[in-house]
Coordinates of C-alpha atoms in Angstrom, one line a residue:
Chain A
M32 CA 41.4 -21.7 -20.8
S33 CA 39.7 -21.6 -17.5
T34 CA 41.2 -22.9 -14.2
K35 CA 39.5 -25.0 -11.5
Q36 CA 38.8 -23.3 -8.3
I37 CA 37.7 -25.2 -5.2
S38 CA 35.3 -23.5 -2.8
V39 CA 34.9 -24.8 0.7
F40 CA 32.1 -24.1 3.1
L41 CA 33.3 -23.0 6.5
E42 CA 31.1 -22.8 9.6
N43 CA 31.7 -19.6 11.4
R44 CA 33.7 -20.8 14.5
P45 CA 37.2 -20.5 15.6
G46 CA 39.6 -23.1 14.3
K47 CA 37.6 -24.0 11.2
L48 CA 40.0 -22.4 8.7
S49 CA 43.0 -23.9 10.3
E50 CA 41.3 -27.2 10.2
L51 CA 41.2 -26.8 6.4
T52 CA 44.7 -25.6 6.0
S53 CA 46.2 -28.3 8.2
L54 CA 44.3 -30.9 6.2
L55 CA 45.8 -29.5 3.0
A56 CA 49.2 -29.4 4.6
A57 CA 49.0 -32.9 5.8
N58 CA 48.2 -34.1 2.3
D59 CA 50.9 -32.0 0.6
I60 CA 48.6 -29.8 -1.3
D61 CA 50.0 -26.5 -2.3
L62 CA 47.8 -23.5 -2.3
R63 CA 48.3 -21.3 -5.3
A64 CA 45.8 -18.7 -4.3
L65 CA 43.2 -18.2 -1.6
S66 CA 40.4 -15.8 -0.9
L67 CA 37.9 -15.8 1.9
A68 CA 34.3 -14.5 1.7
E69 CA 32.4 -14.2 4.8
T70 CA 28.9 -13.5 6.2
N71 CA 27.9 -13.4 9.9
D72 CA 27.0 -17.1 9.8
F73 CA 29.5 -18.8 7.5
G74 CA 32.4 -18.3 5.2
I75 CA 33.6 -19.6 1.9
A76 CA 37.2 -20.3 1.2
R77 CA 37.9 -20.1 -2.5
M78 CA 41.2 -21.6 -3.5
I79 CA 43.3 -22.6 -6.4
V80 CA 45.6 -25.6 -5.6
D81 CA 48.1 -27.6 -7.4
D82 CA 46.0 -30.8 -7.5
A83 CA 42.3 -30.0 -7.5
E84 CA 41.1 -33.6 -7.9
K85 CA 43.1 -34.8 -5.0
A86 CA 42.1 -31.9 -2.8
A87 CA 38.4 -32.5 -3.5
D88 CA 38.7 -36.1 -2.6
I89 CA 40.5 -35.4 0.7
L90 CA 38.0 -32.6 1.6
A91 CA 35.0 -34.9 1.0
R92 CA 36.5 -37.6 3.2
A93 CA 37.0 -35.1 6.0
N94 CA 33.3 -34.0 5.6
F95 CA 34.1 -30.6 4.2
M96 CA 31.5 -29.4 1.7
A97 CA 33.3 -28.3 -1.5
S98 CA 32.3 -27.3 -5.0
F99 CA 34.3 -26.7 -8.2
S100 CA 33.9 -23.7 -10.4
D101 CA 35.7 -22.4 -13.5
V102 CA 37.5 -19.2 -13.1
L103 CA 39.6 -17.0 -15.4
V104 CA 43.2 -16.1 -14.4
F105 CA 45.0 -13.2 -16.0
E106 CA 48.5 -12.0 -15.6
V107 CA 48.7 -8.3 -14.9
P108 CA 51.9 -6.2 -14.8
D109 CA 52.4 -5.0 -11.2
E110 CA 52.4 -1.3 -12.1
P111 CA 49.9 1.6 -12.0
G112 CA 47.0 1.0 -14.4
G113 CA 47.7 -2.7 -14.9
L114 CA 44.4 -3.9 -13.6
N115 CA 42.5 -0.9 -15.1
R116 CA 43.6 -1.9 -18.6
L117 CA 42.3 -5.4 -18.1
L118 CA 39.0 -4.2 -16.7
T119 CA 38.5 -1.8 -19.6
E120 CA 38.6 -4.8 -21.9
F121 CA 36.1 -6.6 -19.6
N122 CA 33.8 -3.7 -20.0
R123 CA 34.1 -3.6 -23.7
A124 CA 33.4 -7.3 -24.0
D125 CA 30.5 -6.9 -21.6
V126 CA 31.7 -9.4 -19.1
N127 CA 29.9 -9.5 -15.7
I128 CA 32.2 -10.1 -12.7
I129 CA 30.7 -12.0 -9.8
Y130 CA 33.9 -11.7 -7.7
M131 CA 37.6 -11.4 -8.1
Y132 CA 40.8 -11.7 -6.1
S133 CA 44.4 -11.4 -6.7
F134 CA 47.7 -12.9 -5.8
I135 CA 51.0 -11.3 -6.3
G136 CA 54.3 -13.0 -6.6
G137 CA 55.4 -16.3 -7.9
R138 CA 58.9 -16.3 -9.5
D139 CA 58.5 -13.1 -11.3
K140 CA 57.9 -10.5 -8.6
R141 CA 56.8 -7.8 -11.1
R142 CA 53.7 -9.8 -12.0
A143 CA 50.4 -9.9 -10.4
Y144 CA 47.6 -12.4 -11.2
M145 CA 43.9 -11.7 -11.1
I146 CA 41.3 -14.4 -10.7
F147 CA 37.8 -13.7 -12.0
R148 CA 34.6 -15.5 -11.5
V149 CA 32.3 -14.3 -14.2
S150 CA 28.7 -15.1 -15.0
D151 CA 29.4 -16.6 -18.4
T152 CA 32.8 -18.2 -18.3
S153 CA 33.1 -19.6 -21.8
G154 CA 31.4 -16.5 -23.4
A155 CA 33.8 -14.2 -21.5
E156 CA 36.8 -16.3 -22.5
R157 CA 35.8 -16.1 -26.2
A158 CA 35.2 -12.3 -26.1
L159 CA 38.4 -11.6 -24.2
S160 CA 40.6 -13.7 -26.4
L161 CA 39.2 -11.9 -29.4
A162 CA 40.4 -8.7 -27.6
G163 CA 43.8 -10.3 -27.5
L164 CA 43.8 -11.2 -23.8
H165 CA 45.3 -14.5 -22.7
T166 CA 43.9 -16.5 -19.8
L167 CA 46.3 -18.7 -18.0
T168 CA 45.9 -22.4 -18.3
Q169 CA 46.1 -24.8 -15.4
K170 CA 49.6 -25.7 -16.5
E171 CA 50.7 -22.1 -16.7
M172 CA 49.3 -21.5 -13.2
D173 CA 51.3 -24.4 -11.9
A174 CA 54.4 -23.0 -13.4
I175 CA 54.1 -19.7 -11.7
Chain B
M1133 CA -4.5 -59.1 -0.5
E1134 CA -4.5 -57.8 3.1
R1135 CA -3.3 -60.2 5.7
Y1136 CA -4.1 -60.2 9.4
Y1137 CA -2.5 -61.8 12.4
Q1138 CA -5.8 -62.2 14.3
P1139 CA -8.5 -61.5 11.7
E1140 CA -11.4 -62.5 14.0
I1141 CA -10.4 -59.7 16.4
E1142 CA -8.8 -57.2 14.0
C1143 CA -11.8 -57.2 11.7
A1144 CA -14.6 -57.9 14.3
P1145 CA -17.8 -55.9 13.9
R1146 CA -17.9 -52.7 16.0
E1147 CA -20.6 -54.0 18.4
E1148 CA -18.5 -57.0 19.1
I1149 CA -15.5 -54.8 20.0
V1150 CA -17.6 -52.6 22.2
R1151 CA -19.0 -55.6 24.0
L1152 CA -15.5 -57.0 24.6
Q1153 CA -14.2 -53.7 25.8
S1154 CA -17.1 -53.2 28.2
E1155 CA -16.8 -56.7 29.6
R1156 CA -13.1 -56.3 30.1
L1157 CA -13.4 -52.8 31.5
V1158 CA -15.9 -53.8 34.2
K1159 CA -13.6 -56.6 35.3
Q1160 CA -10.5 -54.5 35.2
I1161 CA -12.0 -51.7 37.3
R1162 CA -13.2 -54.2 39.9
R1163 CA -9.8 -55.7 40.0
V1164 CA -7.8 -52.5 40.4
Y1165 CA -10.2 -51.2 43.0
D1166 CA -9.8 -54.3 45.1
N1167 CA -6.1 -54.7 44.6
V1168 CA -4.4 -51.3 44.1
S1169 CA -4.9 -48.9 46.9
Y1170 CA -3.6 -46.0 44.8
Y1171 CA -6.5 -46.5 42.3
R1172 CA -9.0 -47.1 45.0
K1173 CA -8.1 -43.8 46.7
K1174 CA -8.3 -41.9 43.4
M1175 CA -11.7 -43.4 42.7
E1176 CA -13.0 -42.6 46.2
E1177 CA -11.8 -39.0 45.8
K1178 CA -13.9 -38.8 42.6
G1179 CA -16.8 -40.6 44.4
V1180 CA -16.9 -43.5 42.0
T1181 CA -17.1 -47.2 42.8
P1182 CA -16.8 -50.3 40.6
D1183 CA -20.6 -50.6 40.7
D1184 CA -20.9 -47.3 38.7
I1185 CA -18.9 -48.8 35.8
K1186 CA -21.3 -51.0 33.7
G1187 CA -19.6 -50.5 30.3
I1188 CA -17.4 -48.2 28.2
E1189 CA -20.2 -45.6 28.3
D1190 CA -19.2 -45.1 32.0
L1191 CA -15.5 -44.6 31.3
Y1192 CA -15.8 -40.8 31.6
K1193 CA -16.7 -41.2 35.3
L1194 CA -13.2 -42.6 36.1
P1195 CA -10.3 -40.3 37.2
F1196 CA -7.5 -39.7 34.8
L1197 CA -4.0 -41.1 35.5
S1198 CA -1.0 -38.9 34.6
K1199 CA 2.7 -39.2 34.6
Y1200 CA 2.6 -37.4 38.0
D1201 CA 0.7 -40.3 39.4
L1202 CA 3.4 -42.6 38.1
R1203 CA 6.0 -40.5 39.7
D1204 CA 4.2 -40.4 43.0
A1205 CA 3.5 -44.2 43.0
Y1206 CA 7.1 -45.1 41.9
P1207 CA 8.0 -47.9 41.8
Y1208 CA 5.4 -50.3 43.1
G1209 CA 2.4 -48.1 43.9
L1210 CA 0.5 -49.0 40.7
L1211 CA 1.3 -52.7 40.7
G1212 CA -1.8 -54.6 39.8
A1213 CA -0.5 -58.2 40.3
P1214 CA 1.6 -59.8 42.9
L1215 CA 5.3 -59.3 42.3
G1216 CA 5.6 -63.1 42.2
D1217 CA 3.4 -63.2 39.1
C1218 CA 5.6 -60.5 37.3
V1219 CA 8.2 -61.8 34.9
R1220 CA 9.8 -58.6 33.5
I1221 CA 10.1 -54.8 33.8
H1222 CA 10.8 -52.2 31.2
S1223 CA 11.7 -48.6 31.8
T1224 CA 11.6 -45.2 30.1
S1225 CA 14.7 -43.2 29.5
G1226 CA 13.6 -40.7 32.1
T1227 CA 14.4 -37.7 29.8
T1228 CA 11.2 -35.9 30.5
G1229 CA 11.1 -36.3 34.3
K1230 CA 11.2 -39.3 36.6
R1231 CA 11.9 -42.7 35.1
V1232 CA 8.8 -44.9 34.7
I1233 CA 9.1 -48.6 35.6
A1234 CA 6.5 -50.8 34.0
F1235 CA 5.8 -54.4 35.1
Y1236 CA 4.7 -57.3 33.1
T1237 CA 3.1 -60.7 33.8
Q1238 CA 3.5 -63.5 31.2
H1239 CA -0.1 -62.6 30.1
D1240 CA 1.0 -59.0 29.6
I1241 CA 4.0 -60.1 27.5
D1242 CA 1.8 -62.3 25.4
L1243 CA -0.7 -59.6 24.6
W1244 CA 2.1 -57.2 23.9
D1245 CA 3.7 -59.6 21.5
D1246 CA 0.4 -60.2 19.8
C1247 CA 0.0 -56.5 19.2
C1248 CA 3.5 -56.3 17.7
A1249 CA 2.7 -59.4 15.6
R1250 CA -0.4 -57.6 14.2
A1251 CA 1.8 -54.7 13.2
L1252 CA 4.3 -56.9 11.5
V1253 CA 1.7 -58.8 9.5
A1254 CA 0.0 -55.6 8.5
A1255 CA 3.4 -54.5 7.1
G1256 CA 3.5 -57.7 5.1
A1257 CA 5.7 -59.9 7.3
T1258 CA 5.3 -63.7 7.1
R1259 CA 7.1 -66.7 8.5
D1260 CA 9.3 -66.6 5.4
D1261 CA 10.6 -63.1 6.2
V1262 CA 13.8 -62.1 8.0
C1263 CA 13.1 -59.4 10.5
Q1264 CA 16.0 -57.3 11.7
V1265 CA 15.2 -55.6 15.0
A1266 CA 17.5 -52.6 15.3
Y1267 CA 15.7 -51.1 18.2
G1268 CA 17.7 -51.1 21.4
Y1269 CA 17.3 -54.2 23.6
G1270 CA 17.3 -53.7 27.3
L1271 CA 15.1 -51.5 29.5
F1272 CA 13.8 -49.8 26.4
T1273 CA 10.7 -51.5 25.0
G1274 CA 11.4 -51.2 21.3
G1275 CA 13.8 -54.2 20.9
F1276 CA 11.9 -56.7 23.0
G1277 CA 8.5 -55.7 21.8
L1278 CA 9.2 -56.2 18.1
N1279 CA 11.4 -59.2 18.9
G1280 CA 8.4 -60.9 20.5
G1281 CA 6.0 -59.9 17.7
S1282 CA 8.5 -61.2 15.1
H1283 CA 8.7 -64.6 17.0
K1284 CA 4.9 -64.9 17.0
V1285 CA 4.7 -64.2 13.2
G1286 CA 7.5 -66.8 12.8
C1287 CA 9.9 -64.5 11.1
L1288 CA 13.6 -65.4 11.3
T1289 CA 14.4 -62.8 14.0
V1290 CA 17.7 -60.9 13.9
P1291 CA 18.1 -59.3 17.4
I1292 CA 20.9 -57.0 16.3
S1293 CA 19.9 -54.2 18.6
S1294 CA 20.9 -50.6 17.8
G1295 CA 24.3 -49.3 16.6
N1296 CA 27.2 -50.4 14.5
T1297 CA 25.6 -49.2 11.3
D1298 CA 28.0 -50.9 8.9
R1299 CA 27.3 -54.3 10.6
Q1300 CA 23.5 -53.5 10.3
I1301 CA 23.9 -53.2 6.5
M1302 CA 26.1 -56.3 6.3
F1303 CA 23.5 -58.4 8.1
I1304 CA 20.7 -57.0 6.0
Q1305 CA 22.6 -58.1 2.9
D1306 CA 24.0 -61.4 4.2
L1307 CA 20.8 -62.7 5.8
N1308 CA 18.5 -61.2 3.2
A1309 CA 16.6 -59.2 5.8
T1310 CA 13.2 -58.1 4.4
V1311 CA 11.8 -56.2 7.4
L1312 CA 13.6 -53.6 9.5
C1313 CA 12.4 -52.3 12.9
C1314 CA 14.1 -49.2 14.5
T1315 CA 13.5 -45.5 15.1
P1316 CA 12.8 -43.4 12.0
S1317 CA 15.9 -41.3 12.6
Y1318 CA 18.0 -44.4 12.7
A1319 CA 16.4 -45.7 9.5
A1320 CA 17.2 -42.3 7.8
Y1321 CA 20.8 -42.6 9.0
L1322 CA 21.1 -46.2 7.6
G1323 CA 20.0 -44.8 4.3
E1324 CA 22.5 -42.0 4.5
R1325 CA 25.3 -44.5 5.4
M1326 CA 24.3 -46.6 2.4
K1327 CA 24.6 -43.7 0.1
E1328 CA 28.1 -43.0 1.4
L1329 CA 29.0 -46.6 0.7
G1330 CA 27.7 -46.1 -2.8
M1331 CA 24.7 -48.3 -2.3
G1332 CA 21.2 -47.7 -3.4
P1333 CA 17.8 -49.2 -2.5
D1334 CA 18.3 -52.0 -5.1
D1335 CA 21.4 -53.3 -3.2
I1336 CA 19.4 -54.4 -0.2
P1337 CA 16.5 -56.9 0.1
L1338 CA 14.4 -54.9 2.6
K1339 CA 10.8 -54.4 1.6
A1340 CA 9.2 -52.9 4.7
G1341 CA 10.1 -51.1 7.9
I1342 CA 8.3 -50.5 11.2
F1343 CA 9.5 -47.3 12.7
G1344 CA 8.4 -45.8 16.0
A1345 CA 9.4 -44.4 19.4
E1346 CA 9.6 -40.9 17.9
A1347 CA 7.2 -38.5 16.3
W1348 CA 8.1 -38.3 12.6
S1349 CA 6.6 -36.5 9.7
E1350 CA 5.0 -37.7 6.4
E1351 CA 7.9 -36.1 4.6
M1352 CA 10.3 -38.2 6.7
R1353 CA 8.4 -41.3 5.6
Q1354 CA 8.8 -40.4 1.9
N1355 CA 12.5 -39.8 2.5
I1356 CA 13.0 -43.2 4.2
Q1357 CA 10.9 -45.0 1.6
S1358 CA 12.9 -43.7 -1.3
T1359 CA 16.4 -44.1 0.2
L1360 CA 15.7 -47.7 1.5
G1361 CA 13.3 -48.7 -1.3
I1362 CA 10.7 -49.9 1.2
K1363 CA 7.3 -49.2 2.6
A1364 CA 7.7 -47.4 6.0
Y1365 CA 5.1 -48.1 8.6
D1366 CA 4.5 -46.2 11.8
I1367 CA 3.9 -47.9 15.1
Y1368 CA 2.7 -46.3 18.3
G1369 CA 3.1 -47.1 22.0
L1370 CA 4.3 -46.1 25.4
T1371 CA 6.3 -48.0 28.0
E1372 CA 3.4 -47.3 30.4
L1373 CA 1.0 -49.2 28.1
S1374 CA 3.4 -52.1 27.2
G1375 CA 5.5 -50.4 24.5
P1376 CA 5.2 -50.3 20.7
G1377 CA 2.1 -51.9 19.4
V1378 CA -0.7 -49.9 21.1
A1379 CA -1.5 -48.9 17.5
F1380 CA 0.0 -49.6 14.1
E1381 CA -0.3 -48.7 10.5
C1382 CA -1.9 -50.9 7.9
S1383 CA -1.2 -51.0 4.2
D1384 CA -3.4 -48.0 3.7
Q1385 CA -0.9 -45.9 5.7
H1386 CA -3.6 -43.6 6.8
G1387 CA -3.7 -43.5 10.5
M1388 CA -2.8 -46.2 13.0
H1389 CA -5.3 -48.8 14.2
I1390 CA -5.5 -48.9 18.0
N1391 CA -5.7 -52.5 19.3
E1392 CA -9.1 -51.9 20.8
D1393 CA -9.5 -55.3 22.3
H1394 CA -6.7 -54.3 24.7
F1395 CA -6.8 -50.5 24.7
I1396 CA -9.8 -48.0 24.8
A1397 CA -9.0 -44.7 23.3
E1398 CA -10.4 -41.3 24.1
I1399 CA -9.5 -37.8 23.0
I1400 CA -9.7 -35.0 25.5
D1401 CA -9.2 -31.3 25.7
P1402 CA -5.8 -31.2 27.5
D1403 CA -6.8 -28.1 29.4
T1404 CA -10.3 -29.0 30.6
G1405 CA -10.2 -32.8 30.5
E1406 CA -13.4 -32.8 28.6
V1407 CA -13.9 -35.7 26.2
L1408 CA -14.0 -34.5 22.6
P1409 CA -16.1 -35.8 19.8
E1410 CA -14.7 -38.1 17.1
G1411 CA -12.5 -36.3 14.6
E1412 CA -11.4 -33.5 16.9
T1413 CA -7.7 -33.1 17.8
G1414 CA -6.7 -33.3 21.5
E1415 CA -4.8 -35.4 23.9
L1416 CA -5.0 -39.2 23.6
V1417 CA -6.1 -41.0 26.7
I1418 CA -5.8 -44.8 26.8
T1419 CA -7.3 -47.3 29.2
A1420 CA -5.6 -50.7 29.1
V1421 CA -8.5 -53.1 29.8
D1422 CA -6.7 -56.4 30.3
K1423 CA -3.1 -55.7 31.3
E1424 CA -2.5 -57.3 34.7
A1425 CA 0.8 -56.0 36.2
F1426 CA 0.6 -52.4 35.2
P1427 CA -3.1 -51.6 34.5
M1428 CA -3.3 -48.1 33.2
I1429 CA -6.8 -46.6 33.6
R1430 CA -7.5 -43.4 31.6
Y1431 CA -3.8 -42.7 31.2
R1432 CA -3.0 -39.3 29.7
T1433 CA -0.5 -40.0 27.0
R1434 CA 0.4 -36.3 26.3
D1435 CA 0.2 -37.2 22.6
I1436 CA -1.8 -34.8 20.5
C1437 CA -3.8 -36.5 17.7
S1438 CA -7.4 -37.3 16.5
L1439 CA -9.4 -40.5 16.1
T1440 CA -11.5 -41.8 13.3
R1441 CA -13.9 -44.8 13.1
E1442 CA -14.4 -44.3 9.3
K1443 CA -14.2 -47.6 7.4
C1444 CA -10.6 -48.4 6.5
P1445 CA -9.9 -50.0 3.1
C1446 CA -7.7 -52.6 4.8
G1447 CA -10.7 -54.3 6.4
R1448 CA -9.7 -53.7 10.0
T1449 CA -12.5 -52.3 12.2
H1450 CA -10.4 -50.9 15.0
V1451 CA -10.3 -47.1 15.4
R1452 CA -7.5 -45.2 13.8
M1453 CA -5.5 -42.5 15.4
S1454 CA -3.7 -39.8 13.3
K1455 CA 0.1 -39.6 13.4
P1456 CA 0.7 -37.6 16.6
K1457 CA 2.2 -34.2 16.0
G1458 CA 4.4 -35.0 19.1
R1459 CA 4.1 -35.4 22.8
T1460 CA 3.1 -32.3 24.7
D1461 CA 6.4 -32.9 26.6
D1462 CA 8.2 -32.3 23.3
M1463 CA 6.2 -29.3 22.4
L1464 CA 8.1 -26.1 22.7
I1465 CA 6.5 -22.8 23.6
I1466 CA 8.5 -20.2 21.8
R1467 CA 7.4 -16.5 22.2
G1468 CA 4.0 -17.8 23.2
V1469 CA 3.6 -20.0 20.1
N1470 CA 3.3 -23.8 20.3
V1471 CA 6.0 -25.5 18.2
F1472 CA 6.4 -29.2 17.5
P1473 CA 9.8 -30.5 16.2
S1474 CA 7.9 -32.6 13.7
Q1475 CA 6.5 -29.4 12.1
I1476 CA 10.0 -28.1 11.6
E1477 CA 11.0 -31.5 10.1
T1478 CA 8.2 -31.2 7.6
V1479 CA 9.5 -27.8 6.4
L1480 CA 13.1 -28.9 6.2
L1481 CA 12.3 -32.0 4.1
N1482 CA 10.0 -30.0 1.9
Y1483 CA 13.0 -27.7 1.2
G1484 CA 15.2 -30.6 0.2
Y1485 CA 17.2 -31.0 3.4
E1486 CA 18.0 -34.3 5.0
P1487 CA 16.5 -34.9 8.4
N1488 CA 19.6 -33.9 10.3
Y1489 CA 18.7 -30.9 12.3
L1490 CA 18.9 -29.3 15.8
I1491 CA 16.5 -26.8 17.3
V1492 CA 18.2 -24.5 19.8
V1493 CA 16.1 -22.3 22.0
D1494 CA 17.4 -19.8 24.5
R1495 CA 16.3 -16.6 26.3
V1496 CA 18.2 -13.4 25.8
N1497 CA 16.9 -10.2 27.5
N1498 CA 13.6 -11.9 28.3
T1499 CA 12.9 -12.8 24.7
D1500 CA 13.1 -16.3 23.4
T1501 CA 15.6 -16.9 20.7
F1502 CA 14.9 -19.7 18.2
E1503 CA 17.4 -21.2 15.9
V1504 CA 17.1 -24.1 13.5
R1505 CA 20.4 -25.7 12.5
V1506 CA 20.4 -27.9 9.6
E1507 CA 23.0 -29.6 7.5
M1508 CA 23.2 -28.7 3.8
T1509 CA 23.6 -31.5 1.3
P1510 CA 26.7 -31.3 -0.9
G1511 CA 24.6 -30.5 -3.9
M1512 CA 23.3 -27.4 -2.3
F1513 CA 26.7 -25.7 -1.9
T1514 CA 28.0 -23.3 -4.5
D1515 CA 30.9 -20.8 -4.3
N1516 CA 28.4 -18.0 -4.4
I1517 CA 27.5 -16.4 -1.0
G1518 CA 24.3 -15.0 -2.4
D1519 CA 23.0 -18.5 -3.3
I1520 CA 23.5 -19.8 0.2
Q1521 CA 21.9 -16.7 1.8
A1522 CA 19.0 -17.0 -0.6
R1523 CA 18.6 -20.6 0.6
Q1524 CA 18.8 -19.5 4.2
N1525 CA 16.1 -16.8 3.6
A1526 CA 13.8 -19.2 1.8
L1527 CA 14.0 -21.7 4.6
S1528 CA 13.4 -19.1 7.2
A1529 CA 10.3 -17.9 5.3
G1530 CA 9.1 -21.5 5.0
L1531 CA 9.4 -22.0 8.8
Q1532 CA 7.7 -18.7 9.5
S1533 CA 4.7 -19.6 7.3
M1534 CA 4.4 -23.0 9.1
L1535 CA 5.0 -21.9 12.6
G1536 CA 4.0 -18.2 12.7
I1537 CA 7.2 -17.1 14.3
R1538 CA 10.6 -16.2 12.9
A1539 CA 13.5 -18.6 13.2
K1540 CA 17.1 -18.0 12.7
V1541 CA 18.4 -20.5 10.2
T1542 CA 21.9 -21.7 10.4
L1543 CA 23.2 -23.9 7.6
L1544 CA 25.9 -26.4 8.5
A1545 CA 28.3 -28.6 6.7
P1546 CA 27.3 -32.3 6.3
K1547 CA 27.9 -34.6 9.3
S1548 CA 28.2 -31.7 11.8
I1549 CA 25.2 -33.0 13.8
T1550 CA 25.8 -36.1 15.8
R1551 CA 23.7 -39.1 14.5
S1552 CA 21.6 -41.1 16.9
E1553 CA 21.1 -44.8 17.1
G1554 CA 18.0 -44.7 19.1
K1555 CA 15.8 -41.7 19.9
A1556 CA 17.2 -38.7 18.2
V1557 CA 18.0 -35.5 20.2
R1558 CA 16.4 -32.7 18.2
V1559 CA 16.0 -29.9 20.8
I1560 CA 18.4 -28.0 23.0
D1561 CA 16.4 -25.7 25.3
N1562 CA 18.8 -23.5 27.2
R1563 CA 16.1 -21.4 28.8
K1564 CA 16.1 -21.2 32.5
I1565 CA 12.5 -20.6 33.5

């Protein structure tokens, strides 16, 4: 099962990111994971939040430009070789990664979570589940 | 069926128009020579007297009048009628130099209103229409000009003036407004606001719009026509020459008919002042042949366009001017290349952007920097940096092929550029030259 990620366009000027985070804070939206991609001119904040629909609505009303995409989240043991084992499976299943980011923590401190944006989300899901890998559902994400 | 406000004039045979122009010109030159010392002095400097002007074929003998003359003669120096006969003034915003104050007698107001009425009827307005005038009322000519024309046609006139966009939409809906008059940038903004409110063209009764006071592109017309579900007509004018209504578009939407019974048009080479043959592009020069209070003779408009006397399918016989690319005042010279904001607008709309943009020019280390900032639409945004960069590069290439110089393209989030209710600010030029 894939998870909804919200990406937000950020103009490259001071205060833009905190404008975003304070908007989320004011509306009680919890950030589960966040990654920033940047160029010289603009940035994109990619986030997984506890209530994606609500977040999208609030962002639109505040004139933030946002888009949804499906990402795959995997739990990885926080130990040497943990990520490598996962990526070996990706390789075998011929999954092309566009970008990825991680977050560590949650209640179980020994676990890390990897978020993947791949070129063919449902194809990748199928291939990886055949290889015995489990992607986290939205519900499981929320429970972390 | 094409309808006209004054068919006997609008569709008069060419020779009749020329005869009328000549007759009025001769009288007008005699009048300004006798009454306006500023004109008399200019004519004397050029060695021309009223006796030398026997018809429009002698027009070329007369001196040009430019905005510098208006500045020098400010405020009363070009007054052609006693102040006691004047009933109103209008004024320019003064953004491109000294403010111009234009005077009107009742006769001048009447002829101006007639010109605007012709434009409204050409756009399909009748006495059964409701005409919402969302141009600013006041010193600006837009509001009062179209207001007067709308009265002459007999439309129910809604003098709402500019601003308060949600109220504009409410009035359009509640009063069944069928004709809208405002600047093209404000029309585009109305459309944008309607979309935000979840409204489409079918939710409003508008059928036509008359949009002027700004140079706008053909692509902008398509944009407005589809978002508002109307036919969008251009109208041309300058405060110096009354205001809107010097020329207007007919149903053919292929150039604007100049009201030749009141205005004689010439195209000149802006550098040499030489009159150019029909069809060539140059600066539009207008002579107002029967305005009393502010009689402009061979006034250099600084607008770049061309003229055609080819037969128009609408039946009007008056000469047509092409959509001006912009006023020479608005023209930017960037790294030695002439750039009109309307050219940039054309490229942006062709690439799917909305007409919300800003052109920023500066000079760094003696080289001009040239940046085009434009808002993305929500549908353009993806989580992929590469997609957005590809968009940026494509637009930059499009601008380069249109303008011949490189522009830095900066994509912005929606609503980051301030919307205008009147004339839009499109250019920030920070160069200190």
